[in-house]
């Protein structure tokens, strides 16, 4: 059976990571808070107030542990695995039909307010936060898939935020020709589709072929009803429509990945919806946004994978073990074994100048520091970093346009939304291999007597924790 949202729900349930919520939950006033709090378990809502018969899945993945499950690996191997798989491509397979065509709503039936769209945060209108936008470059015919927040503005009208990347570039080309950009937006699929859509690669990269590469099987696609685009046959819901040229309307605010609203609000383009296709018993995919919730998981894995691939061959080879993205996602920890003086700084420069725009704070730690534990990273910063020599601030660099701490030189809405600020490198590694054992010895971590054989859980099962 091809991987889809149903196989993912079954996989989560099998390992006790999914909770079915049977009591009534209002997607507009209650679901956001429940999703935001559920950092350990995925939630399948089975009783949605105002939307009889509908179900909705959220916080799936709730964390990096769930993401590792989706990739079929462990937390420790997640970044290297995602980095390796992100190099693979599998061509899509066209099929005549599929579950997403079971129901077709056209004309006035094509009404997005019929979907149980949840409200993420207290200050905002309903947003479809789980829509993967498919479009095609008119010049090259190349397909693109990316996440874009979609504000529900009316039965057939959505606001869309396009940060200047591939979707925006394609839209600019259509708009310059005075034409609307056809789009197909799919909602609800296996999480590796979401990981593929959130991957920033070269313009030529077809994210549906990447999704196939991540999954290890071709994505089966069907043609849309009202345009020539193709969408995954096993999606839960597809919205077909177009982004209108030369139309800008107020859009936002929306809960963003760093727990702020300061993000892209202003005059943004508009999607007109022409048709909705869906499964008979479609499950709506809710993606809660904010810091350290589902939206962040979809950011963190592709970000870490892209940085891992970018820095592993700096100066030929780096003894690279892991890359982990910190809360707020502007910070990145690199776990490595430096061989040369200055090598960690050289690698950190690569972290803040890579295919992804987010990294602002880059920290290097050694192999004996667990990059998944922020207190371990802070321990290394506190004890292995001499700020006189090991901290560098690079001023005047282009940073992520949603970074509220940086200067906004050009506002959102047009093609050049731009913020500029500093980048911070922190080398929290001990002296490198070339410095010799005498230089490294003072930084050797102590181990308590009996550490390798005496376990707390054997003495006090209720207190001990298996590590
Ligand atoms: C949860 C989530 C929400 C996102 N929302 C938006 C958005 O509203 N607008 C946007 O331009 N990018 C958004 N992104 C980022 C893009 O999807 C991502 O950078 C992608 O790689 C862009 O693809 P492209 O370069 O092919 O256009 C979001 C990413 C995630 C994980
Ligand atoms: Mn792309």
Short mmCIF file of C-alpha atoms and ligand atoms in Angstrom, two decimals:
data_model
loop_
_atom_site.label_atom_id
_atom_site.label_comp_id
_atom_site.label_asym_id
_atom_site.label_seq_id
_atom_site.Cartn_x
_atom_site.Cartn_y
_atom_site.Cartn_z
CA UNK A 1 0.00 0.00 0.00
CA UNK A 2 1.49 3.41 -0.92
CA UNK A 3 2.34 5.62 2.04
CA UNK A 4 -0.32 8.21 2.79
CA UNK A 5 -1.90 9.88 5.82
CA UNK A 6 -3.86 6.70 6.63
CA UNK A 7 -0.72 4.49 6.76
CA UNK A 8 0.91 7.16 8.93
CA UNK A 9 -2.03 7.21 11.39
CA UNK A 10 -1.84 3.40 11.62
CA UNK A 11 1.92 3.54 12.20
CA UNK A 12 1.59 6.11 14.97
CA UNK A 13 -1.21 4.16 16.61
CA UNK A 14 0.77 0.91 16.48
CA UNK A 15 3.55 2.37 18.60
CA UNK A 16 1.23 4.17 21.04
CA UNK A 17 2.03 7.65 19.73
CA UNK A 18 -1.52 8.63 18.67
CA UNK A 19 -4.40 9.59 20.93
CA UNK A 20 -8.00 9.61 19.68
CA UNK A 21 -9.92 12.59 21.02
CA UNK A 22 -13.56 11.47 21.23
CA UNK A 23 -15.05 14.37 23.18
CA UNK A 24 -16.35 17.29 21.09
CA UNK A 25 -13.69 19.86 20.17
CA UNK A 26 -14.38 23.16 18.42
CA UNK A 27 -11.73 23.70 15.71
CA UNK A 28 -12.23 27.44 15.90
CA UNK A 29 -11.96 27.98 19.64
CA UNK A 30 -10.41 24.89 21.28
CA UNK A 31 -8.29 22.83 18.90
CA UNK A 32 -5.38 25.29 18.71
CA UNK A 33 -4.79 25.17 22.46
CA UNK A 34 -5.00 21.35 22.55
CA UNK A 35 -2.54 20.96 19.67
CA UNK A 36 -0.14 23.53 21.14
CA UNK A 37 0.00 21.58 24.42
CA UNK A 38 0.36 18.10 22.92
CA UNK A 39 4.12 18.02 22.42
CA UNK A 40 4.47 14.25 22.92
CA UNK A 41 1.44 12.64 21.20
CA UNK A 42 -0.35 13.00 17.88
CA UNK A 43 -4.07 13.84 18.21
CA UNK A 44 -6.86 12.45 16.03
CA UNK A 45 -10.01 14.49 16.68
CA UNK A 46 -13.10 12.39 15.99
CA UNK A 47 -15.85 14.80 17.00
CA UNK A 48 -15.61 18.31 15.59
CA UNK A 49 -18.13 20.88 16.77
CA UNK A 50 -19.87 22.41 13.73
CA UNK A 51 -18.53 19.81 11.27
CA UNK A 52 -20.49 16.58 11.72
CA UNK A 53 -18.81 13.51 10.23
CA UNK A 54 -15.40 15.17 9.94
CA UNK A 55 -12.18 14.09 11.65
CA UNK A 56 -8.91 16.02 11.93
CA UNK A 57 -5.30 14.96 12.57
CA UNK A 58 -2.78 17.23 14.28
CA UNK A 59 0.66 17.19 15.91
CA UNK A 60 1.57 14.28 13.67
CA UNK A 61 4.58 14.62 13.85
CA UNK A 62 4.47 16.30 17.26
CA UNK A 63 8.27 16.26 17.64
CA UNK A 64 11.53 15.02 16.12
CA UNK A 65 10.97 11.57 17.65
CA UNK A 66 7.84 11.24 15.49
CA UNK A 67 9.76 12.61 12.50
CA UNK A 68 12.36 9.85 12.98
CA UNK A 69 9.50 7.34 12.93
CA UNK A 70 8.24 8.77 9.62
CA UNK A 71 11.72 8.33 8.12
CA UNK A 72 12.00 4.84 9.68
CA UNK A 73 15.07 5.74 11.73
CA UNK A 74 16.15 6.82 15.22
CA UNK A 75 16.33 10.34 16.63
CA UNK A 76 20.16 10.18 16.63
CA UNK A 77 20.25 9.18 12.94
CA UNK A 78 17.42 11.50 11.81
CA UNK A 79 19.50 14.32 10.28
CA UNK A 80 22.08 12.13 8.47
CA UNK A 81 19.24 9.90 7.17
CA UNK A 82 17.13 12.84 5.99
CA UNK A 83 20.25 14.40 4.42
CA UNK A 84 21.09 11.22 2.50
CA UNK A 85 17.50 10.62 1.32
CA UNK A 86 17.09 14.24 0.25
CA UNK A 87 19.59 13.48 -2.57
CA UNK A 88 17.28 10.86 -4.08
CA UNK A 89 14.57 11.44 -6.70
CA UNK A 90 11.86 9.05 -7.87
CA UNK A 91 9.74 10.11 -10.89
CA UNK A 92 6.00 10.40 -10.25
CA UNK A 93 3.60 7.85 -11.70
CA UNK A 94 0.48 9.11 -13.47
CA UNK A 95 -2.66 7.14 -12.62
CA UNK A 96 -6.20 7.50 -13.99
CA UNK A 97 -7.90 8.12 -10.67
CA UNK A 98 -7.49 7.75 -6.93
CA UNK A 99 -9.17 8.21 -3.54
CA UNK A 100 -8.87 12.02 -3.69
CA UNK A 101 -11.38 11.98 -6.59
CA UNK A 102 -14.11 10.17 -4.64
CA UNK A 103 -16.00 13.44 -4.12
CA UNK A 104 -15.87 16.46 -6.45
CA UNK A 105 -17.27 19.84 -5.44
CA UNK A 106 -17.59 22.32 -8.29
CA UNK A 107 -19.27 25.72 -8.71
CA UNK A 108 -20.89 27.00 -5.52
CA UNK A 109 -20.27 23.59 -3.91
CA UNK A 110 -16.54 24.32 -3.98
CA UNK A 111 -16.67 26.13 -0.64
CA UNK A 112 -13.59 26.02 1.63
CA UNK A 113 -15.70 27.02 4.64
CA UNK A 114 -17.14 23.48 4.53
CA UNK A 115 -13.72 22.20 5.67
CA UNK A 116 -13.04 22.08 9.45
CA UNK A 117 -10.23 24.64 9.22
CA UNK A 118 -8.84 25.30 12.70
CA UNK A 119 -7.80 28.64 14.13
CA UNK A 120 -4.16 28.52 15.31
CA UNK A 121 -3.79 31.56 17.57
CA UNK A 122 -5.82 34.03 19.58
CA UNK A 123 -5.29 37.04 17.29
CA UNK A 124 -5.97 35.56 13.89
CA UNK A 125 -8.57 34.46 11.33
CA UNK A 126 -8.89 30.82 10.16
CA UNK A 127 -5.91 29.65 8.10
CA UNK A 128 -5.32 26.45 6.16
CA UNK A 129 -1.82 25.78 7.48
CA UNK A 130 -1.46 22.32 5.94
CA UNK A 131 -1.85 23.17 2.25
CA UNK A 132 0.95 22.14 -0.09
CA UNK A 133 0.83 24.41 -3.13
CA UNK A 134 1.65 22.82 -6.50
CA UNK A 135 2.41 25.06 -9.48
CA UNK A 136 4.43 24.89 -12.68
CA UNK A 137 7.01 27.28 -14.13
CA UNK A 138 5.58 28.56 -17.45
CA UNK A 139 9.03 28.83 -19.05
CA UNK A 140 10.57 25.46 -18.14
CA UNK A 141 7.48 23.40 -17.27
CA UNK A 142 9.17 22.49 -13.95
CA UNK A 143 6.81 21.60 -11.13
CA UNK A 144 7.12 23.14 -7.66
CA UNK A 145 5.55 22.22 -4.33
CA UNK A 146 5.79 24.38 -1.20
CA UNK A 147 3.99 25.14 2.05
CA UNK A 148 2.13 28.46 1.98
CA UNK A 149 -0.16 29.76 4.68
CA UNK A 150 -3.65 30.27 3.27
CA UNK A 151 -6.05 32.65 4.96
CA UNK A 152 -9.71 31.73 4.54
CA UNK A 153 -11.27 34.94 3.23
CA UNK A 154 -14.51 33.59 1.80
CA UNK A 155 -16.08 30.44 0.36
CA UNK A 156 -13.80 30.53 -2.69
CA UNK A 157 -11.15 33.03 -1.70
CA UNK A 158 -7.85 32.51 0.13
CA UNK A 159 -5.03 34.93 0.99
CA UNK A 160 -1.53 33.54 0.31
CA UNK A 161 1.89 34.50 1.65
CA UNK A 162 4.76 33.80 -0.76
CA UNK A 163 8.20 34.56 0.65
CA UNK A 164 10.52 35.30 -2.32
CA UNK A 165 11.46 31.73 -3.26
CA UNK A 166 10.32 29.35 -6.02
CA UNK A 167 6.52 29.71 -5.86
CA UNK A 168 6.94 33.47 -5.77
CA UNK A 169 9.33 33.42 -8.72
CA UNK A 170 6.81 31.43 -10.76
CA UNK A 171 3.97 33.74 -9.74
CA UNK A 172 6.08 36.77 -10.74
CA UNK A 173 6.50 35.25 -14.23
CA UNK A 174 2.74 34.70 -14.63
CA UNK A 175 1.97 38.16 -13.29
CA UNK A 176 4.45 39.82 -15.67
CA UNK A 177 2.51 38.17 -18.52
CA UNK A 178 -0.75 39.45 -16.99
CA UNK A 179 -1.95 35.90 -16.28
CA UNK A 180 -3.23 34.07 -13.23
CA UNK A 181 -1.02 31.25 -11.87
CA UNK A 182 -2.88 27.90 -11.79
CA UNK A 183 -2.43 26.11 -8.45
CA UNK A 184 -3.46 22.83 -6.87
CA UNK A 185 -3.27 22.68 -3.10
CA UNK A 186 -3.21 19.30 -1.41
CA UNK A 187 -4.13 18.89 2.22
CA UNK A 188 -3.35 15.72 4.20
CA UNK A 189 -0.72 13.21 3.17
CA UNK A 190 2.22 11.29 4.62
CA UNK A 191 4.55 13.63 6.59
CA UNK A 192 7.42 13.04 4.16
CA UNK A 193 5.37 14.98 1.57
CA UNK A 194 5.38 17.87 4.02
CA UNK A 195 9.14 17.46 4.55
CA UNK A 196 9.69 17.52 0.77
CA UNK A 197 7.54 20.64 0.35
CA UNK A 198 9.50 22.43 3.08
CA UNK A 199 12.86 21.60 1.45
CA UNK A 200 14.66 24.54 -0.15
CA UNK A 201 16.60 23.12 -3.06
CA UNK A 202 17.50 24.26 -6.55
CA UNK A 203 14.73 25.77 -8.68
CA UNK A 204 14.77 22.70 -10.95
CA UNK A 205 14.02 20.32 -8.08
CA UNK A 206 10.59 18.72 -8.39
CA UNK A 207 9.40 18.30 -4.81
CA UNK A 208 7.02 15.45 -5.78
CA UNK A 209 10.05 13.53 -7.10
CA UNK A 210 11.82 14.41 -3.85
CA UNK A 211 8.82 13.11 -1.86
CA UNK A 212 9.22 9.87 -3.84
CA UNK A 213 12.92 9.84 -2.95
CA UNK A 214 12.23 10.38 0.76
CA UNK A 215 9.51 7.69 0.76
CA UNK A 216 11.42 5.23 -1.43
CA UNK A 217 8.45 4.77 -3.80
CA UNK A 218 6.93 6.78 -6.64
CA UNK A 219 4.19 9.26 -5.78
CA UNK A 220 1.09 8.41 -7.79
CA UNK A 221 -0.49 11.50 -9.29
CA UNK A 222 -3.80 12.32 -10.93
CA UNK A 223 -4.71 15.23 -13.17
CA UNK A 224 -6.75 18.08 -11.72
CA UNK A 225 -10.36 18.64 -12.81
CA UNK A 226 -10.01 22.29 -13.82
CA UNK A 227 -6.33 22.75 -14.78
CA UNK A 228 -3.36 20.73 -16.09
CA UNK A 229 -1.57 20.31 -12.78
CA UNK A 230 -1.10 16.92 -11.14
CA UNK A 231 -1.70 16.09 -7.49
CA UNK A 232 -1.08 12.99 -5.35
CA UNK A 233 -3.91 10.50 -5.86
CA UNK A 234 -3.80 9.51 -2.17
CA UNK A 235 -4.15 12.98 -0.68
CA UNK A 236 -7.13 13.64 1.59
CA UNK A 237 -8.30 16.91 -0.02
CA UNK A 238 -7.28 19.00 -3.06
CA UNK A 239 -8.19 22.63 -3.74
CA UNK A 240 -7.87 23.67 -7.39
CA UNK A 241 -7.66 27.32 -8.33
CA UNK A 242 -5.46 30.21 -9.39
CA UNK A 243 -3.47 33.06 -7.88
CA UNK A 244 -4.78 36.23 -9.47
CA UNK A 245 -2.37 38.70 -11.14
CA UNK A 246 -2.07 42.24 -9.78
CA UNK A 247 -4.44 41.61 -6.87
CA UNK A 248 -3.19 42.40 -3.37
CA UNK A 249 -5.27 42.40 -0.21
CA UNK A 250 -4.49 42.65 3.51
CA UNK A 251 -3.35 39.24 4.80
CA UNK A 252 -2.44 38.06 8.30
CA UNK A 253 -1.68 37.86 11.10
CA UNK A 254 -0.83 34.17 11.51
CA UNK A 255 1.03 32.27 14.26
CA UNK A 256 4.56 31.81 12.95
CA UNK A 257 7.31 29.30 13.70
CA UNK A 258 9.06 31.49 16.26
CA UNK A 259 5.94 32.21 18.38
CA UNK A 260 5.48 35.72 16.94
CA UNK A 261 3.00 37.47 14.72
CA UNK A 262 5.56 39.81 13.18
CA UNK A 263 5.66 37.97 9.89
CA UNK A 264 4.77 39.06 6.43
CA UNK A 265 1.51 40.81 7.18
CA UNK A 266 0.57 43.34 4.58
CA UNK A 267 -0.83 43.31 1.10
CA UNK A 268 -0.45 39.82 -0.33
CA UNK A 269 -1.86 37.90 -3.33
CA UNK A 270 -5.17 36.06 -3.44
CA UNK A 271 -6.16 32.53 -4.54
CA UNK A 272 -9.51 31.97 -6.25
CA UNK A 273 -10.78 28.41 -5.67
CA UNK A 274 -12.47 26.69 -8.65
CA UNK A 275 -12.96 23.12 -7.44
CA UNK A 276 -12.43 20.87 -4.41
CA UNK A 277 -11.87 17.13 -4.64
CA UNK A 278 -11.70 14.88 -1.60
CA UNK A 279 -12.07 11.41 -0.16
CA UNK A 280 -15.51 10.18 0.89
CA UNK A 281 -14.41 10.19 4.55
CA UNK A 282 -11.66 12.80 4.20
CA UNK A 283 -9.62 13.55 7.31
CA UNK A 284 -8.64 17.20 7.58
CA UNK A 285 -4.97 17.84 8.38
CA UNK A 286 -4.51 20.51 11.01
CA UNK A 287 -0.99 21.91 11.33
CA UNK A 288 -0.46 23.94 14.49
CA UNK A 289 2.14 26.64 14.05
CA UNK A 290 4.26 28.34 16.69
CA UNK A 291 7.51 27.44 18.40
CA UNK A 292 8.24 23.72 18.99
CA UNK A 293 4.94 22.44 17.54
CA UNK A 294 4.17 20.55 14.33
CA UNK A 295 4.94 23.35 11.88
CA UNK A 296 8.42 23.59 13.43
CA UNK A 297 9.08 19.88 12.97
CA UNK A 298 8.44 20.31 9.24
CA UNK A 299 10.93 23.18 9.24
CA UNK A 300 13.59 21.58 11.39
CA UNK A 301 14.26 18.31 9.55
CA UNK A 302 14.70 19.72 6.01
CA UNK A 303 16.72 22.63 7.43
CA UNK A 304 19.07 20.32 9.32
CA UNK A 305 19.39 18.01 6.30
CA UNK A 306 20.23 20.89 3.93
CA UNK A 307 22.83 22.29 6.32
CA UNK A 308 24.30 18.81 6.92
CA UNK A 309 24.76 18.27 3.18
CA UNK A 310 26.16 21.77 2.72
CA UNK A 311 28.84 21.66 5.46
CA UNK A 312 29.95 18.04 5.32
CA UNK A 313 32.37 18.68 2.48
CA UNK A 314 33.73 22.07 3.51
CA UNK A 315 37.49 22.01 2.71
CA UNK A 316 37.04 18.47 1.43
CA UNK A 317 35.85 16.71 4.58
CA UNK A 318 34.43 17.46 8.01
CA UNK A 319 34.16 14.88 10.82
CA UNK A 320 30.48 15.75 11.08
CA UNK A 321 28.17 13.83 13.42
CA UNK A 322 24.93 15.75 13.64
CA UNK A 323 23.07 18.99 12.93
CA UNK A 324 20.19 20.01 15.18
CA UNK A 325 17.97 23.09 14.83
CA UNK A 326 17.22 24.98 18.07
CA UNK A 327 13.86 26.45 19.19
CA UNK A 328 12.91 29.55 17.20
CA UNK A 329 14.75 27.84 14.32
CA UNK A 330 17.25 30.67 13.82
CA UNK A 331 19.81 28.68 15.86
CA UNK A 332 21.74 25.58 14.75
CA UNK A 333 24.00 23.21 16.67
CA UNK A 334 26.70 21.34 14.76
CA UNK A 335 28.15 18.26 16.43
CA UNK A 336 31.59 17.53 15.01
CA UNK A 337 35.14 16.43 15.83
CA UNK A 338 37.35 19.36 14.79
CA UNK A 339 40.68 18.25 13.40
CA UNK A 340 42.32 21.64 12.86
CA UNK A 341 42.47 24.99 14.60
CA UNK A 342 39.88 27.28 13.02
CA UNK A 343 38.00 24.40 11.42
CA UNK A 344 34.90 24.73 13.62
CA UNK A 345 34.62 28.44 12.74
CA UNK A 346 34.99 27.61 9.05
CA UNK A 347 32.11 25.12 9.35
CA UNK A 348 29.98 27.62 11.29
CA UNK A 349 30.44 30.13 8.46
CA UNK A 350 28.91 27.49 6.19
CA UNK A 351 25.94 27.11 8.54
CA UNK A 352 25.05 30.81 8.33
CA UNK A 353 25.51 30.89 4.55
CA UNK A 354 23.79 27.86 3.08
CA UNK A 355 20.77 27.11 0.86
CA UNK A 356 18.52 27.98 3.82
CA UNK A 357 18.00 31.48 5.11
CA UNK A 358 17.09 30.78 8.74
CA UNK A 359 20.38 30.16 10.61
CA UNK A 360 21.55 33.21 12.54
CA UNK A 361 23.21 31.65 15.61
CA UNK A 362 25.57 28.75 14.84
CA UNK A 363 27.13 26.73 17.67
CA UNK A 364 29.74 23.98 17.28
CA UNK A 365 30.05 21.24 19.92
CA UNK A 366 32.12 18.06 20.19
CA UNK A 367 30.97 14.45 19.83
CA UNK A 368 30.61 14.06 23.63
CA UNK A 369 27.88 16.73 23.82
CA UNK A 370 24.27 15.68 23.13
CA UNK A 371 22.99 18.29 20.64
CA UNK A 372 19.35 17.37 21.38
CA UNK A 373 19.68 18.58 25.00
CA UNK A 374 19.84 22.37 25.15
CA UNK A 375 21.43 22.18 28.63
CA UNK A 376 24.27 20.07 27.20
CA UNK A 377 24.83 22.69 24.51
CA UNK A 378 24.77 25.46 27.13
CA UNK A 379 27.26 23.45 29.22
CA UNK A 380 29.62 23.33 26.23
CA UNK A 381 29.18 27.08 25.58
CA UNK A 382 29.86 27.81 29.24
CA UNK A 383 32.90 25.57 29.62
CA UNK A 384 34.52 25.18 26.20
CA UNK A 385 34.11 28.64 24.71
CA UNK A 386 36.41 31.57 25.45
CA UNK A 387 34.45 34.60 24.21
CA UNK A 388 37.71 36.49 23.58
CA UNK A 389 38.51 34.16 20.71
CA UNK A 390 35.62 31.78 20.14
CA UNK A 391 32.70 34.15 19.44
CA UNK A 392 32.31 36.05 16.17
CA UNK A 393 29.59 38.49 15.11
CA UNK A 394 29.28 39.15 11.38
CA UNK A 395 27.31 42.38 10.77
CA UNK A 396 25.20 43.43 7.80
CA UNK A 397 24.10 40.04 6.47
CA UNK A 398 20.77 39.22 4.78
CA UNK A 399 18.73 37.31 7.36
CA UNK A 400 15.34 35.60 7.36
CA UNK A 401 12.66 38.21 6.63
CA UNK A 402 10.59 36.98 9.56
CA UNK A 403 13.34 37.70 12.12
CA UNK A 404 11.78 40.45 14.25
CA UNK A 405 15.17 41.42 15.73
CA UNK A 406 16.66 42.42 12.37
CA UNK A 407 16.21 45.66 10.41
CA UNK A 408 13.44 45.47 7.80
CA UNK A 409 14.74 47.45 4.83
CA UNK A 410 12.00 46.46 2.38
CA UNK A 411 8.49 45.40 3.53
CA UNK A 412 6.61 42.26 2.41
CA UNK A 413 4.16 42.22 -0.50
CA UNK A 414 6.64 42.79 -3.34
CA UNK A 415 9.40 40.53 -4.67
CA UNK A 416 12.20 41.98 -2.46
CA UNK A 417 11.05 41.59 1.16
CA UNK A 418 14.35 42.09 2.98
CA UNK A 419 15.82 42.15 6.50
CA UNK A 420 19.46 42.64 7.41
CA UNK A 421 21.18 41.82 10.70
CA UNK A 422 24.10 40.06 12.38
CA UNK A 423 25.15 36.43 12.43
CA UNK A 424 26.68 34.87 15.55
CA UNK A 425 29.23 32.04 15.53
CA UNK A 426 30.04 30.26 18.80
CA UNK A 427 32.85 27.72 18.77
CA UNK A 428 32.13 25.64 21.88
CA UNK A 429 34.49 22.81 20.92
CA UNK A 430 37.57 21.73 22.83
CA UNK A 431 41.05 21.97 21.24
CA UNK A 432 41.10 20.09 17.91
CA UNK A 433 42.74 16.72 17.23
CA UNK A 434 45.86 18.41 15.86
CA UNK A 435 46.43 20.11 19.25
CA UNK A 436 47.32 16.73 20.79
CA UNK A 437 46.15 14.80 23.86
CA UNK A 438 47.76 17.12 26.41
CA UNK A 439 45.70 20.07 25.14
CA UNK A 440 42.48 18.03 25.00
CA UNK A 441 42.82 16.23 28.37
CA UNK A 442 41.58 19.12 30.60
CA UNK A 443 38.28 19.02 28.64
CA UNK A 444 37.66 15.29 29.12
CA UNK A 445 34.26 14.85 30.79
CA UNK A 446 34.26 13.06 34.12
CA UNK A 447 32.28 9.86 34.66
CA UNK A 448 30.89 8.89 38.05
CA UNK A 449 32.37 5.74 39.64
CA UNK A 450 30.59 2.61 38.33
CA UNK A 451 28.86 4.53 35.50
CA UNK A 452 29.17 1.72 32.94
CA UNK A 453 27.54 -0.99 35.14
CA UNK A 454 25.54 0.54 38.03
CA UNK A 455 22.07 1.70 36.92
CA UNK A 456 19.60 3.67 39.05
CA UNK A 457 16.59 1.80 37.65
CA UNK A 458 18.01 -1.51 38.98
CA UNK A 459 18.00 -0.08 42.50
CA UNK A 460 14.92 2.19 42.35
CA UNK A 461 12.72 1.26 39.35
CA UNK A 462 10.29 4.12 39.95
CA UNK A 463 13.01 6.79 40.01
CA UNK A 464 15.48 5.48 37.44
CA UNK A 465 15.46 6.54 33.86
CA UNK A 466 16.88 4.36 31.12
CA UNK A 467 19.40 6.31 29.04
C1 LIG B 1 4.75 24.85 8.47
C2 LIG B 1 5.36 25.67 7.39
C3 LIG B 1 4.72 26.81 6.93
C4 LIG B 1 5.27 27.58 5.93
N1 LIG B 1 4.60 28.68 5.48
C5 LIG B 1 5.10 29.41 4.46
C6 LIG B 1 4.38 30.53 3.95
O1 LIG B 1 3.32 30.88 4.41
N2 LIG B 1 4.94 31.20 2.91
C7 LIG B 1 6.14 30.85 2.38
O2 LIG B 1 6.57 31.49 1.43
N3 LIG B 1 6.85 29.81 2.85
C8 LIG B 1 6.35 29.08 3.87
N4 LIG B 1 7.05 28.01 4.36
C9 LIG B 1 8.39 27.74 3.85
C10 LIG B 1 8.42 27.11 2.49
O3 LIG B 1 7.46 26.14 2.29
C11 LIG B 1 9.79 26.50 2.25
O4 LIG B 1 10.77 27.49 2.36
C12 LIG B 1 9.92 25.85 0.90
O5 LIG B 1 11.15 25.22 0.82
C13 LIG B 1 9.81 26.81 -0.22
O6 LIG B 1 9.82 26.04 -1.39
P1 LIG B 1 10.21 26.67 -2.79
O7 LIG B 1 11.60 27.18 -2.60
O8 LIG B 1 10.12 25.52 -3.70
O9 LIG B 1 9.22 27.75 -3.09
C14 LIG B 1 6.50 27.22 5.38
C15 LIG B 1 7.15 26.07 5.82
C16 LIG B 1 6.60 25.30 6.82
C17 LIG B 1 7.33 24.07 7.28
MN1 LIG B 2 11.13 24.47 -5.15
#
